[in-house]
Coordinates of C-alpha atoms in Angstrom, one line a residue:
X27 CA 0.0 0.0 0.0
X28 CA 1.5 3.4 -1.0
X29 CA 2.0 6.0 1.7
X30 CA -1.3 7.7 2.5
X31 CA 0.0 9.6 5.4
X32 CA 2.7 12.3 5.2
X33 CA 4.1 13.9 8.4
X34 CA 5.4 17.4 7.6
X35 CA 7.9 19.0 9.9
X36 CA 7.3 22.8 10.1
X37 CA 9.4 25.4 11.8
X38 CA 8.4 28.7 13.4
X39 CA 8.9 30.3 9.9
X40 CA 5.7 28.5 8.9
X41 CA 4.6 27.6 5.4
X42 CA 7.2 29.9 3.8
X43 CA 10.0 27.8 5.2
X44 CA 8.8 24.5 3.8
X45 CA 10.5 22.8 0.9
X46 CA 8.7 21.8 -2.4
X47 CA 7.8 18.2 -1.4
X48 CA 6.2 19.4 1.9
X49 CA 4.2 22.1 0.1
X50 CA 3.0 19.7 -2.5
X51 CA 1.9 17.2 0.1
X52 CA -0.1 19.8 1.9
X53 CA -1.7 21.2 -1.3
X54 CA -2.8 17.7 -2.4
X55 CA -4.0 16.5 1.0
X56 CA -7.7 16.1 1.7
X57 CA -7.2 16.7 5.5
X58 CA -4.4 18.1 7.6
X59 CA -4.1 17.2 11.3
X60 CA -2.0 19.2 13.7
X61 CA -2.0 21.5 16.7
X62 CA -3.9 24.8 16.5
X63 CA -0.7 26.8 16.3
X64 CA 0.6 24.8 13.3
X65 CA -2.8 24.8 11.5
X66 CA -2.9 28.6 11.8
X67 CA 0.4 28.7 9.8
X68 CA -1.3 27.3 6.7
X69 CA -2.3 29.7 3.9
X70 CA -6.0 30.3 3.1
X71 CA -5.6 28.9 -0.4
X72 CA -5.0 25.4 1.0
X73 CA -8.2 23.4 0.2
X74 CA -7.6 20.6 2.7
X75 CA -9.9 20.4 5.8
X76 CA -8.0 21.4 9.0
X77 CA -8.4 19.0 11.9
X78 CA -7.0 20.0 15.3
X79 CA -5.8 17.1 17.6
X80 CA -8.5 16.0 20.0
X81 CA -8.1 16.5 23.7
X82 CA -7.1 14.2 25.3
X83 CA -4.7 13.3 22.4
X84 CA -6.0 10.4 20.3
X85 CA -4.8 9.0 17.0
X86 CA -8.1 7.1 16.3
X87 CA -9.7 9.9 14.2
X88 CA -6.6 10.2 12.1
X89 CA -6.2 6.5 11.5
X90 CA -9.8 6.3 10.4
X91 CA -8.8 8.5 7.4
X92 CA -6.8 5.7 5.9
X93 CA -8.5 5.8 2.4
X94 CA -7.5 9.5 1.9
X95 CA -4.4 11.6 1.4
X96 CA -3.7 12.9 4.8
X97 CA -1.0 15.2 6.2
X98 CA 0.1 15.8 9.8
X99 CA 1.9 18.9 10.9
X100 CA 4.6 18.5 13.6
X101 CA 7.3 20.8 15.0
X102 CA 10.7 20.6 13.4
X103 CA 11.8 17.0 13.1
X104 CA 8.8 14.8 13.7
X105 CA 11.0 11.8 14.7
X106 CA 12.6 13.7 17.6
X107 CA 10.3 13.4 20.6
X108 CA 7.5 14.0 18.1
X109 CA 4.3 12.5 16.7
X110 CA 6.2 11.0 13.8
X111 CA 7.8 8.4 16.1
X112 CA 4.3 7.7 17.6
X113 CA 2.8 7.1 14.2
X114 CA 5.7 5.0 13.1
X115 CA 4.9 2.5 15.9
X116 CA 1.3 2.3 14.7
X117 CA 1.7 2.0 10.9
X118 CA 3.6 -0.3 8.5
X119 CA 6.7 1.4 7.0
X120 CA 5.2 1.8 3.5
X121 CA 2.1 3.7 4.7
X122 CA 4.0 6.6 6.3
X123 CA 6.2 9.3 4.8
X124 CA 8.1 11.8 7.0
X125 CA 9.4 15.1 5.7
X126 CA 11.4 16.7 8.5
X127 CA 12.4 20.3 9.0
X128 CA 15.5 21.4 11.0
X129 CA 14.9 20.4 14.6
X130 CA 15.0 22.9 17.5
X131 CA 18.2 21.1 18.6
X132 CA 19.9 21.6 15.3
X133 CA 18.9 25.3 15.3
X134 CA 20.1 25.8 18.9
X135 CA 23.4 24.0 18.2
X136 CA 23.9 26.3 15.1
X137 CA 23.2 29.4 17.2
X138 CA 25.5 28.5 20.0
X139 CA 28.3 26.8 18.0
X140 CA 27.9 23.6 20.1
X141 CA 28.7 20.3 18.4
X142 CA 25.3 18.6 18.6
X143 CA 26.7 15.1 19.2
X144 CA 28.4 16.3 22.4
X145 CA 25.2 17.7 23.9
X146 CA 22.8 15.7 26.0
X147 CA 19.1 16.1 25.3
X148 CA 16.3 16.0 27.9
X149 CA 12.6 16.5 27.1
X150 CA 10.4 17.7 30.0
X151 CA 7.3 17.9 27.7
X152 CA 4.9 15.7 29.5
X153 CA 7.7 14.4 31.7
X154 CA 8.8 15.3 35.2
X155 CA 11.5 18.0 35.6
X156 CA 13.4 15.5 37.8
X157 CA 14.4 13.7 34.6
X158 CA 17.1 16.3 34.3
X159 CA 18.9 15.2 37.5
X160 CA 20.5 12.2 35.8
X161 CA 22.3 14.6 33.4
X162 CA 23.7 17.0 35.9
X163 CA 27.5 16.8 35.7
X164 CA 30.1 19.5 36.1
X165 CA 31.0 20.8 32.6
X166 CA 28.1 19.0 30.8
X167 CA 26.1 20.7 28.1
X168 CA 22.4 19.9 28.0
X169 CA 19.6 20.9 25.7
X170 CA 16.2 20.9 27.5
X171 CA 13.0 20.8 25.4
X172 CA 10.8 23.0 27.5
X173 CA 7.1 22.3 28.4
X174 CA 6.0 25.9 28.6
X175 CA 7.0 29.5 29.5
X176 CA 7.3 28.6 33.2
X177 CA 9.8 25.8 32.6
X178 CA 13.0 27.9 32.6
X179 CA 12.3 29.4 36.1
X180 CA 11.4 26.0 37.5
X181 CA 14.5 24.5 36.0
X182 CA 16.7 27.3 37.5
X183 CA 15.2 26.6 40.9
X184 CA 16.0 22.9 40.6
X185 CA 19.6 23.6 39.5
X186 CA 20.1 25.9 42.4
X187 CA 18.7 23.4 44.9
X188 CA 20.9 20.6 43.5
X189 CA 24.1 22.7 43.9
X190 CA 24.3 23.8 40.2
X191 CA 23.4 27.5 40.7
X192 CA 26.4 28.7 38.8
X193 CA 25.1 26.9 35.6
X194 CA 24.9 29.1 32.6
X195 CA 21.3 29.1 31.1
X196 CA 20.5 30.2 27.6
X197 CA 16.8 30.4 26.7
X198 CA 16.1 30.4 23.0
X199 CA 12.5 31.5 22.1
X200 CA 10.8 31.0 18.7
X201 CA 13.9 29.4 17.0
X202 CA 13.9 30.0 13.3
X203 CA 11.0 32.5 13.4
X204 CA 10.6 36.3 13.2
X205 CA 10.2 36.5 17.0
X206 CA 13.4 34.6 17.8
X207 CA 15.0 35.9 21.0
X208 CA 17.9 34.8 23.3
X209 CA 18.0 35.3 27.1
X210 CA 21.2 34.6 29.0
X211 CA 21.7 34.2 32.7
X212 CA 22.8 32.1 35.7
X213 CA 20.5 29.6 37.3
X214 CA 20.9 31.2 40.8
X215 CA 20.1 34.6 39.4
X216 CA 17.2 33.7 37.0
X217 CA 14.1 35.8 37.4
X218 CA 10.9 34.1 38.4
X219 CA 8.8 35.4 35.4
X220 CA 7.6 33.5 32.3
X221 CA 9.1 33.5 28.9
X222 CA 7.6 32.6 25.5
X223 CA 5.8 29.3 25.7
X224 CA 7.9 28.1 22.6
X225 CA 11.4 27.9 24.0
X226 CA 14.4 25.6 24.3
X227 CA 16.9 25.8 27.2
X228 CA 20.6 25.3 26.8
X229 CA 22.7 24.6 29.9
X230 CA 26.4 24.7 30.6
X231 CA 26.5 22.9 34.0
X232 CA 28.6 24.2 36.8
X233 CA 28.7 22.4 40.1
X234 CA 29.3 24.1 43.4
X235 CA 32.0 22.6 45.7
X236 CA 29.5 20.8 47.8
X237 CA 27.3 19.5 45.0
X238 CA 26.6 15.8 45.0
X239 CA 28.8 14.0 42.4
X240 CA 26.9 11.2 40.8
X241 CA 29.2 9.0 38.6
X242 CA 28.0 7.2 35.5
X243 CA 29.2 3.8 36.8
X244 CA 27.0 1.6 39.0
X245 CA 27.6 1.7 42.7
X246 CA 26.6 5.2 43.8
X247 CA 27.6 6.3 47.3
X248 CA 25.2 5.0 49.9
X249 CA 24.4 8.5 51.1
X250 CA 23.0 9.3 47.6
X251 CA 19.9 7.4 48.8
X252 CA 17.4 8.2 51.5
X253 CA 17.0 4.9 53.5
X254 CA 16.4 3.3 56.9
X255 CA 19.2 0.8 56.6
X256 CA 17.4 -1.5 54.2
X257 CA 19.9 -0.7 51.4
X258 CA 22.0 -2.9 49.2
X259 CA 25.4 -1.4 50.1
X260 CA 27.6 0.2 47.5
X261 CA 30.1 -2.5 46.7
X262 CA 27.5 -5.3 46.8
X263 CA 25.2 -3.2 44.7
X264 CA 27.9 -2.8 42.0
X265 CA 28.5 -6.6 41.9
X266 CA 24.8 -7.3 41.8
X267 CA 24.2 -4.9 38.9
X268 CA 27.1 -6.4 37.0
X269 CA 25.3 -9.8 37.3
X270 CA 22.0 -8.3 36.4
X271 CA 23.7 -6.9 33.2
X272 CA 21.2 -4.2 32.2
X273 CA 20.7 -3.7 28.4
X274 CA 18.7 -1.0 26.6
X275 CA 14.9 -1.6 26.7
X276 CA 15.0 -4.3 29.3
X277 CA 12.6 -4.5 32.3
X278 CA 13.7 -5.3 35.8
X279 CA 11.7 -6.3 38.8
X280 CA 13.3 -5.1 42.0
X281 CA 11.5 -7.3 44.5
X282 CA 11.6 -6.1 48.1
X283 CA 13.1 -2.9 46.8
X284 CA 13.8 -1.2 50.2
X285 CA 15.2 2.2 49.1
X286 CA 14.9 1.3 45.4
X287 CA 18.7 1.5 44.8
X288 CA 18.9 -1.5 42.5
X289 CA 16.0 -0.4 40.2
X290 CA 17.3 3.2 40.2
X291 CA 20.8 2.3 39.1
X292 CA 19.4 -0.2 36.6
X293 CA 17.5 2.7 35.0
X294 CA 20.5 5.0 35.1
X295 CA 22.5 2.5 33.1
X296 CA 20.6 3.5 29.9
X297 CA 17.6 5.8 29.2
X298 CA 15.6 2.9 27.7
X299 CA 16.0 0.7 30.7
X300 CA 12.8 0.2 32.7
X301 CA 12.2 -1.0 36.3
X302 CA 9.4 -1.9 38.7
X303 CA 10.1 -1.6 42.4
X304 CA 7.9 -3.8 44.6
X305 CA 7.9 -2.7 48.2
X306 CA 5.3 -3.3 50.9
X307 CA 6.7 -1.0 53.7
X308 CA 4.9 2.4 53.5
X309 CA 7.9 4.5 54.7
X310 CA 10.3 2.7 52.3
X311 CA 7.8 3.5 49.5
X312 CA 8.3 7.2 50.3
X313 CA 12.1 6.6 50.2
X314 CA 11.8 5.1 46.7
X315 CA 9.6 8.1 45.5
X316 CA 12.2 10.5 46.7
X317 CA 15.2 8.6 45.5
X318 CA 13.9 8.0 42.0
X319 CA 13.4 11.8 41.5
X320 CA 16.6 12.9 43.1
X321 CA 18.6 10.5 41.0
X322 CA 16.9 11.4 37.7
X323 CA 14.7 8.3 37.0
X324 CA 11.2 9.5 37.8
X325 CA 9.9 6.8 35.4
X326 CA 10.6 4.0 37.9
X327 CA 7.3 2.4 38.6
X328 CA 6.5 1.7 42.3
X329 CA 4.1 -1.2 43.2
X330 CA 3.0 -1.0 46.8
X331 CA 2.7 -4.5 48.1
X332 CA 4.5 -7.7 48.9
X333 CA 5.6 -10.5 46.7
X334 CA 4.3 -12.9 45.5
X335 CA 0.8 -11.3 45.6
X336 CA 1.9 -7.9 44.3
X337 CA 3.5 -9.5 41.2
X338 CA 0.3 -10.6 39.6
X339 CA -0.5 -8.7 36.4
X340 CA 2.9 -7.1 36.0
X341 CA 4.6 -7.3 32.6
X342 CA 7.1 -10.1 32.3
X343 CA 10.6 -9.0 33.3
X344 CA 13.9 -9.5 31.5
X345 CA 15.7 -9.6 34.9
X346 CA 14.7 -10.0 38.5
X347 CA 16.5 -9.0 41.7
X348 CA 15.4 -10.3 45.0
X349 CA 17.1 -8.3 47.8
X350 CA 14.9 -9.4 50.6
X351 CA 12.3 -12.1 51.0
X352 CA 13.9 -15.1 49.4
X353 CA 12.6 -17.3 52.2
X354 CA 9.0 -16.0 51.6
X355 CA 6.7 -18.8 50.4
X356 CA 6.3 -18.7 46.7
X357 CA 8.5 -15.6 46.0
X358 CA 11.3 -17.3 44.1
X359 CA 8.8 -19.5 42.3
X360 CA 6.6 -16.6 41.2
X361 CA 9.6 -14.6 40.0
X362 CA 11.0 -17.5 38.0
X363 CA 7.7 -18.3 36.4
X364 CA 7.3 -14.8 35.2
X365 CA 10.8 -14.3 34.0
X366 CA 11.3 -14.3 30.2
X367 CA 13.4 -17.1 28.6
X368 CA 17.0 -15.9 28.6
X369 CA 16.3 -13.6 31.6
X370 CA 18.5 -13.3 34.6
X371 CA 17.5 -13.8 38.3
X372 CA 19.8 -12.5 40.9
X373 CA 19.0 -13.0 44.6
X374 CA 21.0 -12.0 47.7
X375 CA 20.8 -13.6 51.1
X376 CA 22.5 -12.7 54.4
X377 CA 20.9 -15.4 56.8
X378 CA 21.6 -19.1 56.9
X379 CA 18.0 -19.8 56.1
X380 CA 18.1 -17.6 53.0
X381 CA 21.4 -19.1 51.9
X382 CA 19.9 -22.6 52.2
X383 CA 17.0 -21.6 49.9
X384 CA 19.5 -20.3 47.3
X385 CA 21.6 -23.5 47.5
X386 CA 18.5 -25.6 47.0
X387 CA 17.4 -23.4 44.1
X388 CA 20.8 -23.7 42.4
X389 CA 20.6 -27.5 42.7
X390 CA 17.4 -27.5 40.7
X391 CA 18.0 -24.7 38.2
X392 CA 21.7 -24.3 38.0
X393 CA 23.5 -20.9 38.1
X394 CA 26.3 -19.7 40.2
X395 CA 26.7 -19.0 43.9
X396 CA 29.1 -16.3 45.1
X397 CA 30.1 -15.4 48.6
X398 CA 30.8 -11.7 49.1
X399 CA 32.8 -10.8 52.2
X400 CA 33.9 -7.2 52.6
X401 CA 35.8 -5.5 55.4
X402 CA 36.4 -1.8 56.1
X403 CA 39.2 -0.3 58.1
X404 CA 37.9 1.2 61.4
X405 CA 39.5 2.8 64.4
X406 CA 40.5 0.6 67.3
X407 CA 42.0 2.6 70.1
X408 CA 44.9 4.5 68.6
X409 CA 45.2 2.1 65.7
X410 CA 43.0 0.7 62.9
X411 CA 41.6 -2.7 62.3
X412 CA 39.4 -4.5 59.8
X413 CA 35.7 -4.6 60.6
X414 CA 34.0 -7.5 58.7
X415 CA 30.6 -6.8 57.2
X416 CA 28.0 -9.7 57.2
X417 CA 28.8 -12.0 54.3
X418 CA 26.4 -12.0 51.4
X419 CA 25.5 -15.1 49.4
X420 CA 24.6 -14.2 45.8
X421 CA 22.7 -16.5 43.4
X422 CA 22.9 -15.7 39.7
X423 CA 20.9 -17.9 37.3
X424 CA 19.7 -17.5 33.7
X425 CA 16.4 -19.0 32.6
X426 CA 16.7 -21.2 29.5
X427 CA 13.9 -22.7 27.4
X428 CA 15.0 -26.1 28.7
X429 CA 14.8 -25.2 32.3
X430 CA 11.4 -23.6 31.8
X431 CA 10.1 -26.7 30.1
X432 CA 11.5 -28.9 33.0
X433 CA 9.6 -26.7 35.5
X434 CA 6.3 -27.2 33.6
X435 CA 6.8 -31.0 33.4
X436 CA 7.6 -31.3 37.1
X437 CA 4.7 -29.1 38.2
X438 CA 1.7 -31.1 39.4
X439 CA -1.5 -31.2 37.3
X440 CA 0.0 -29.2 34.5
X441 CA -0.2 -30.7 31.0
X442 CA 2.6 -30.0 28.4
X443 CA 0.5 -31.5 25.5
X444 CA -0.3 -29.1 22.7
X445 CA -3.8 -29.2 21.1

């Protein structure tokens, strides 16, 4: 089927800034969908019916136009945090054509002379402002796609609170249009007023001496998390995450999440990593909510409840970490049953009873057992000595198709016959 839908990227310079293919697509379309601001840019001579996006946003009316020539207007490059990417997930490749304009990022990089490949990009359009926290590093350059005219002031306050008040902020309004304007300042001196709703914020991050330094490697300092002692400690956490081996797009279950440290660091490994923290203790749930925002992964999903009951209905994970509760009836079994083939299960135990459960599990499913014994130098009188931490037993096992089939065959009253 030939492409019936054309997504046209349009800049703040409007119809006059479009190339010939984009103009031709709009002139021959029977209907044009877009936001009210974009539709107002079209000339009166255009015969197509104009259809503003419904509120709340819904693609159903557009997809119902399949038998017609349809255009969609989108800002700049529609495949950059835009509706083009949304439509591409809904339609076969041959039914969709995308004609991009220069993105706001490209225009901003050109104005500032910043190599675009060296600048991090964060969108806070429909996303929490706390998403920026994962990108705050001294000397980093960041482009922030703004939600509205209040975003720069809110972002400046966040930077100041996080110890990045000396950060240079550049707000670029109406990039590429007749009303383009640039506003420069420091985060800790930014005025509280609004700017134009259409804006992009460029940051040159500068950290104060006391600002928290959050490295890119796993194993953040323990004091980076708010907790009540139920925390997988830094060195053990780094080893655990290495065994969990996060990859882009994968989903982790952090079962008995405590402070949420494992799920948070899993998501910090890559922007596409996802995690669900399962925690039944109300105070620790508040810790998780605080920590996920403070460490820049507000998308971490919190499930309030205890395994195995709280696991019902959750999407199947690619990896599972059980930091507490391995002795709980049915917890390991429920996690293993839900784990995708090829997925990893890592469980830590500190008690003899927990260790016994992990040993028995390994005898049935394979995997590796590792004993982690760490010691810190502590004062003893006028000298120092080693203080041994409680040893941790770590189980690391990968679920294979063969092991999954063996589980099914050994389970009572379960048939493996196919109809």
